[in-house]
């Protein structure tokens, strides 16, 4: 099969661009230790909102987004904790953004997205939905409360 000269150049250029793109991603991941979210196989176990304490400073949070809330809404952890967030949605697509921690994920029904975040400083970290999901979108948020006593 004969390929047009210009077409061939376009294909080669596109391949080089793709290679550069993948290389940049891997380079950024290694150099800046950026945490690229993972997509895990769907498992119903993650659709039950909960906080698991693995040890003193390691937690798992199964975060479930729905119109218009995140469950659990308040996550209390000590300073220095590392948290694995497993995220899914009960209905439409929602966002999951922790601005101070550069977390930007999608909550998608039928899929589990995961990221790991370390909270080195005390404070209240807001989790907001940044994907328009209906009339209650602006009220959809949760909090990670680091080293604050649990409200009674
Ligand atoms: Cu959920 Cu916007």
PDB file of C-alpha atoms and ligand atoms in Angstrom:
ATOM      1  CA  UNK A   1       0.000   0.000   0.000  1.00  0.00           C
ATOM      2  CA  UNK A   2       1.322   3.401  -0.973  1.00  0.00           C
ATOM      3  CA  UNK A   3       0.972   6.253   1.491  1.00  0.00           C
ATOM      4  CA  UNK A   4       1.020   9.855   0.373  1.00  0.00           C
ATOM      5  CA  UNK A   5       4.248  11.669   1.328  1.00  0.00           C
ATOM      6  CA  UNK A   6       2.477  14.420   3.245  1.00  0.00           C
ATOM      7  CA  UNK A   7       0.210  11.932   4.977  1.00  0.00           C
ATOM      8  CA  UNK A   8       3.279   9.982   6.056  1.00  0.00           C
ATOM      9  CA  UNK A   9       4.802  13.140   7.568  1.00  0.00           C
ATOM     10  CA  UNK A  10       1.587  13.901   9.425  1.00  0.00           C
ATOM     11  CA  UNK A  11       1.517  10.356  10.860  1.00  0.00           C
ATOM     12  CA  UNK A  12       5.180  10.534  11.926  1.00  0.00           C
ATOM     13  CA  UNK A  13       4.657  13.971  13.517  1.00  0.00           C
ATOM     14  CA  UNK A  14       1.569  12.719  15.367  1.00  0.00           C
ATOM     15  CA  UNK A  15       3.492   9.670  16.655  1.00  0.00           C
ATOM     16  CA  UNK A  16       6.343  11.910  17.878  1.00  0.00           C
ATOM     17  CA  UNK A  17       3.857  14.221  19.633  1.00  0.00           C
ATOM     18  CA  UNK A  18       2.225  11.236  21.360  1.00  0.00           C
ATOM     19  CA  UNK A  19       5.626   9.918  22.433  1.00  0.00           C
ATOM     20  CA  UNK A  20       6.556  13.346  23.797  1.00  0.00           C
ATOM     21  CA  UNK A  21       3.243  13.549  25.637  1.00  0.00           C
ATOM     22  CA  UNK A  22       3.671  10.155  27.330  1.00  0.00           C
ATOM     23  CA  UNK A  23       7.297  10.967  28.128  1.00  0.00           C
ATOM     24  CA  UNK A  24       6.267  14.308  29.712  1.00  0.00           C
ATOM     25  CA  UNK A  25       3.665  12.568  31.861  1.00  0.00           C
ATOM     26  CA  UNK A  26       6.115   9.936  33.105  1.00  0.00           C
ATOM     27  CA  UNK A  27       8.823  12.567  33.618  1.00  0.00           C
ATOM     28  CA  UNK A  28       6.492  14.774  35.696  1.00  0.00           C
ATOM     29  CA  UNK A  29       5.327  11.773  37.702  1.00  0.00           C
ATOM     30  CA  UNK A  30       8.911  10.806  38.571  1.00  0.00           C
ATOM     31  CA  UNK A  31      10.528  14.225  38.932  1.00  0.00           C
ATOM     32  CA  UNK A  32       7.744  15.993  40.834  1.00  0.00           C
ATOM     33  CA  UNK A  33       6.381  12.863  42.492  1.00  0.00           C
ATOM     34  CA  UNK A  34       2.969  13.886  41.237  1.00  0.00           C
ATOM     35  CA  UNK A  35       0.315  11.394  42.134  1.00  0.00           C
ATOM     36  CA  UNK A  36      -1.645  10.414  39.054  1.00  0.00           C
ATOM     37  CA  UNK A  37      -5.047   9.041  40.131  1.00  0.00           C
ATOM     38  CA  UNK A  38      -5.698   5.387  39.411  1.00  0.00           C
ATOM     39  CA  UNK A  39      -8.822   3.761  38.080  1.00  0.00           C
ATOM     40  CA  UNK A  40      -9.593   0.499  39.910  1.00  0.00           C
ATOM     41  CA  UNK A  41     -11.868  -2.321  38.796  1.00  0.00           C
ATOM     42  CA  UNK A  42     -15.407  -1.683  39.935  1.00  0.00           C
ATOM     43  CA  UNK A  43     -16.316  -3.328  43.215  1.00  0.00           C
ATOM     44  CA  UNK A  44     -19.561  -2.784  45.116  1.00  0.00           C
ATOM     45  CA  UNK A  45     -17.594  -2.746  48.400  1.00  0.00           C
ATOM     46  CA  UNK A  46     -16.463   0.792  47.603  1.00  0.00           C
ATOM     47  CA  UNK A  47     -20.017   2.104  47.255  1.00  0.00           C
ATOM     48  CA  UNK A  48     -20.522   1.976  51.021  1.00  0.00           C
ATOM     49  CA  UNK A  49     -19.174   5.261  52.444  1.00  0.00           C
ATOM     50  CA  UNK A  50     -16.711   4.722  55.274  1.00  0.00           C
ATOM     51  CA  UNK A  51     -13.405   5.580  56.882  1.00  0.00           C
ATOM     52  CA  UNK A  52     -11.031   2.726  57.667  1.00  0.00           C
ATOM     53  CA  UNK A  53      -8.106   3.269  59.949  1.00  0.00           C
ATOM     54  CA  UNK A  54      -5.253   1.040  58.828  1.00  0.00           C
ATOM     55  CA  UNK A  55      -2.735   2.218  61.444  1.00  0.00           C
ATOM     56  CA  UNK A  56      -1.891   5.415  63.419  1.00  0.00           C
ATOM     57  CA  UNK A  57      -1.327   7.502  60.318  1.00  0.00           C
ATOM     58  CA  UNK A  58      -2.852   5.557  57.472  1.00  0.00           C
ATOM     59  CA  UNK A  59      -6.479   5.767  56.469  1.00  0.00           C
ATOM     60  CA  UNK A  60      -8.765   4.624  53.696  1.00  0.00           C
ATOM     61  CA  UNK A  61     -11.750   6.756  52.814  1.00  0.00           C
ATOM     62  CA  UNK A  62     -14.504   5.329  50.636  1.00  0.00           C
ATOM     63  CA  UNK A  63     -16.076   8.538  49.396  1.00  0.00           C
ATOM     64  CA  UNK A  64     -19.433   8.311  47.679  1.00  0.00           C
ATOM     65  CA  UNK A  65     -20.753  11.299  45.744  1.00  0.00           C
ATOM     66  CA  UNK A  66     -24.445  11.768  45.023  1.00  0.00           C
ATOM     67  CA  UNK A  67     -26.830  14.636  44.346  1.00  0.00           C
ATOM     68  CA  UNK A  68     -25.771  16.749  46.274  1.00  0.00           C
ATOM     69  CA  UNK A  69     -23.446  15.499  48.929  1.00  0.00           C
ATOM     70  CA  UNK A  70     -20.298  13.580  49.671  1.00  0.00           C
ATOM     71  CA  UNK A  71     -20.381  10.774  52.207  1.00  0.00           C
ATOM     72  CA  UNK A  72     -18.624  10.797  54.620  1.00  0.00           C
ATOM     73  CA  UNK A  73     -19.051  14.587  54.917  1.00  0.00           C
ATOM     74  CA  UNK A  74     -16.482  15.021  57.689  1.00  0.00           C
ATOM     75  CA  UNK A  75     -13.217  13.145  57.855  1.00  0.00           C
ATOM     76  CA  UNK A  76     -11.224  13.562  61.070  1.00  0.00           C
ATOM     77  CA  UNK A  77      -7.579  12.509  60.938  1.00  0.00           C
ATOM     78  CA  UNK A  78      -4.378  13.313  62.847  1.00  0.00           C
ATOM     79  CA  UNK A  79      -1.565  15.440  61.391  1.00  0.00           C
ATOM     80  CA  UNK A  80       0.804  13.526  59.133  1.00  0.00           C
ATOM     81  CA  UNK A  81      -1.833  11.053  58.000  1.00  0.00           C
ATOM     82  CA  UNK A  82      -1.786   9.459  54.608  1.00  0.00           C
ATOM     83  CA  UNK A  83      -5.214   8.902  53.150  1.00  0.00           C
ATOM     84  CA  UNK A  84      -6.203   6.697  50.233  1.00  0.00           C
ATOM     85  CA  UNK A  85      -9.378   8.134  48.747  1.00  0.00           C
ATOM     86  CA  UNK A  86     -11.558   5.683  46.816  1.00  0.00           C
ATOM     87  CA  UNK A  87     -14.168   7.645  44.947  1.00  0.00           C
ATOM     88  CA  UNK A  88     -17.361   6.732  43.181  1.00  0.00           C
ATOM     89  CA  UNK A  89     -20.782   8.216  42.422  1.00  0.00           C
ATOM     90  CA  UNK A  90     -24.314   6.959  43.008  1.00  0.00           C
ATOM     91  CA  UNK A  91     -25.813   8.910  40.128  1.00  0.00           C
ATOM     92  CA  UNK A  92     -24.369  11.509  37.762  1.00  0.00           C
ATOM     93  CA  UNK A  93     -20.748  12.552  37.264  1.00  0.00           C
ATOM     94  CA  UNK A  94     -19.424  14.681  40.118  1.00  0.00           C
ATOM     95  CA  UNK A  95     -16.081  16.352  40.745  1.00  0.00           C
ATOM     96  CA  UNK A  96     -13.795  15.849  43.727  1.00  0.00           C
ATOM     97  CA  UNK A  97     -11.409  18.709  44.283  1.00  0.00           C
ATOM     98  CA  UNK A  98      -9.118  19.472  47.221  1.00  0.00           C
ATOM     99  CA  UNK A  99      -7.496  22.684  46.023  1.00  0.00           C
ATOM    100  CA  UNK A 100      -4.788  22.850  48.724  1.00  0.00           C
ATOM    101  CA  UNK A 101      -3.643  19.332  47.836  1.00  0.00           C
ATOM    102  CA  UNK A 102      -3.852  19.495  44.031  1.00  0.00           C
ATOM    103  CA  UNK A 103      -6.469  16.756  44.013  1.00  0.00           C
ATOM    104  CA  UNK A 104      -8.723  16.793  40.983  1.00  0.00           C
ATOM    105  CA  UNK A 105     -10.761  13.660  40.351  1.00  0.00           C
ATOM    106  CA  UNK A 106     -14.044  12.643  38.806  1.00  0.00           C
ATOM    107  CA  UNK A 107     -16.677  10.643  40.657  1.00  0.00           C
ATOM    108  CA  UNK A 108     -18.233   8.340  38.104  1.00  0.00           C
ATOM    109  CA  UNK A 109     -20.967   5.815  38.709  1.00  0.00           C
ATOM    110  CA  UNK A 110     -19.719   2.286  38.025  1.00  0.00           C
ATOM    111  CA  UNK A 111     -16.050   3.271  38.374  1.00  0.00           C
ATOM    112  CA  UNK A 112     -13.637   3.614  41.299  1.00  0.00           C
ATOM    113  CA  UNK A 113     -10.999   6.334  41.187  1.00  0.00           C
ATOM    114  CA  UNK A 114      -8.225   6.357  43.722  1.00  0.00           C
ATOM    115  CA  UNK A 115      -5.635   8.825  44.895  1.00  0.00           C
ATOM    116  CA  UNK A 116      -3.368   9.099  47.916  1.00  0.00           C
ATOM    117  CA  UNK A 117      -2.943  12.328  49.851  1.00  0.00           C
ATOM    118  CA  UNK A 118      -0.671  13.142  52.760  1.00  0.00           C
ATOM    119  CA  UNK A 119      -1.859  15.812  55.195  1.00  0.00           C
ATOM    120  CA  UNK A 120       1.243  17.232  56.860  1.00  0.00           C
ATOM    121  CA  UNK A 121      -0.300  20.422  58.240  1.00  0.00           C
ATOM    122  CA  UNK A 122      -3.256  20.808  60.579  1.00  0.00           C
ATOM    123  CA  UNK A 123      -6.311  22.559  59.214  1.00  0.00           C
ATOM    124  CA  UNK A 124      -9.606  22.143  57.458  1.00  0.00           C
ATOM    125  CA  UNK A 125      -9.340  21.017  53.860  1.00  0.00           C
ATOM    126  CA  UNK A 126     -12.431  21.534  51.757  1.00  0.00           C
ATOM    127  CA  UNK A 127     -13.536  18.944  49.267  1.00  0.00           C
ATOM    128  CA  UNK A 128     -15.763  20.521  46.640  1.00  0.00           C
ATOM    129  CA  UNK A 129     -17.642  19.243  43.638  1.00  0.00           C
ATOM    130  CA  UNK A 130     -16.256  21.097  40.632  1.00  0.00           C
ATOM    131  CA  UNK A 131     -18.325  19.390  37.958  1.00  0.00           C
ATOM    132  CA  UNK A 132     -21.776  20.849  37.368  1.00  0.00           C
ATOM    133  CA  UNK A 133     -24.218  18.174  38.538  1.00  0.00           C
ATOM    134  CA  UNK A 134     -27.573  19.898  38.913  1.00  0.00           C
ATOM    135  CA  UNK A 135     -29.400  22.536  40.946  1.00  0.00           C
ATOM    136  CA  UNK A 136     -27.711  21.636  44.245  1.00  0.00           C
ATOM    137  CA  UNK A 137     -24.185  21.572  42.811  1.00  0.00           C
ATOM    138  CA  UNK A 138     -22.964  24.639  44.705  1.00  0.00           C
ATOM    139  CA  UNK A 139     -23.901  23.031  48.051  1.00  0.00           C
ATOM    140  CA  UNK A 140     -21.929  19.878  47.433  1.00  0.00           C
ATOM    141  CA  UNK A 141     -18.883  19.742  49.661  1.00  0.00           C
ATOM    142  CA  UNK A 142     -17.160  17.854  52.464  1.00  0.00           C
ATOM    143  CA  UNK A 143     -14.229  18.458  54.775  1.00  0.00           C
ATOM    144  CA  UNK A 144     -11.044  16.768  55.845  1.00  0.00           C
ATOM    145  CA  UNK A 145     -10.353  17.979  59.383  1.00  0.00           C
ATOM    146  CA  UNK A 146      -6.738  17.426  60.304  1.00  0.00           C
ATOM    147  CA  UNK A 147      -5.916  17.289  64.014  1.00  0.00           C
ATOM    148  CA  UNK A 148      -9.137  18.860  65.195  1.00  0.00           C
ATOM    149  CA  UNK A 149     -11.211  17.229  67.910  1.00  0.00           C
ATOM    150  CA  UNK A 150     -14.418  15.634  66.721  1.00  0.00           C
ATOM    151  CA  UNK A 151     -17.471  17.883  67.228  1.00  0.00           C
ATOM    152  CA  UNK A 152     -20.032  16.428  69.627  1.00  0.00           C
TER     153      UNK A 152
HETATM  154 CU1  LIG B   1     -21.755  17.213  42.354  1.00  0.00          CU
HETATM  155 CU2  LIG B   1     -21.435  19.262  41.246  1.00  0.00          CU
END
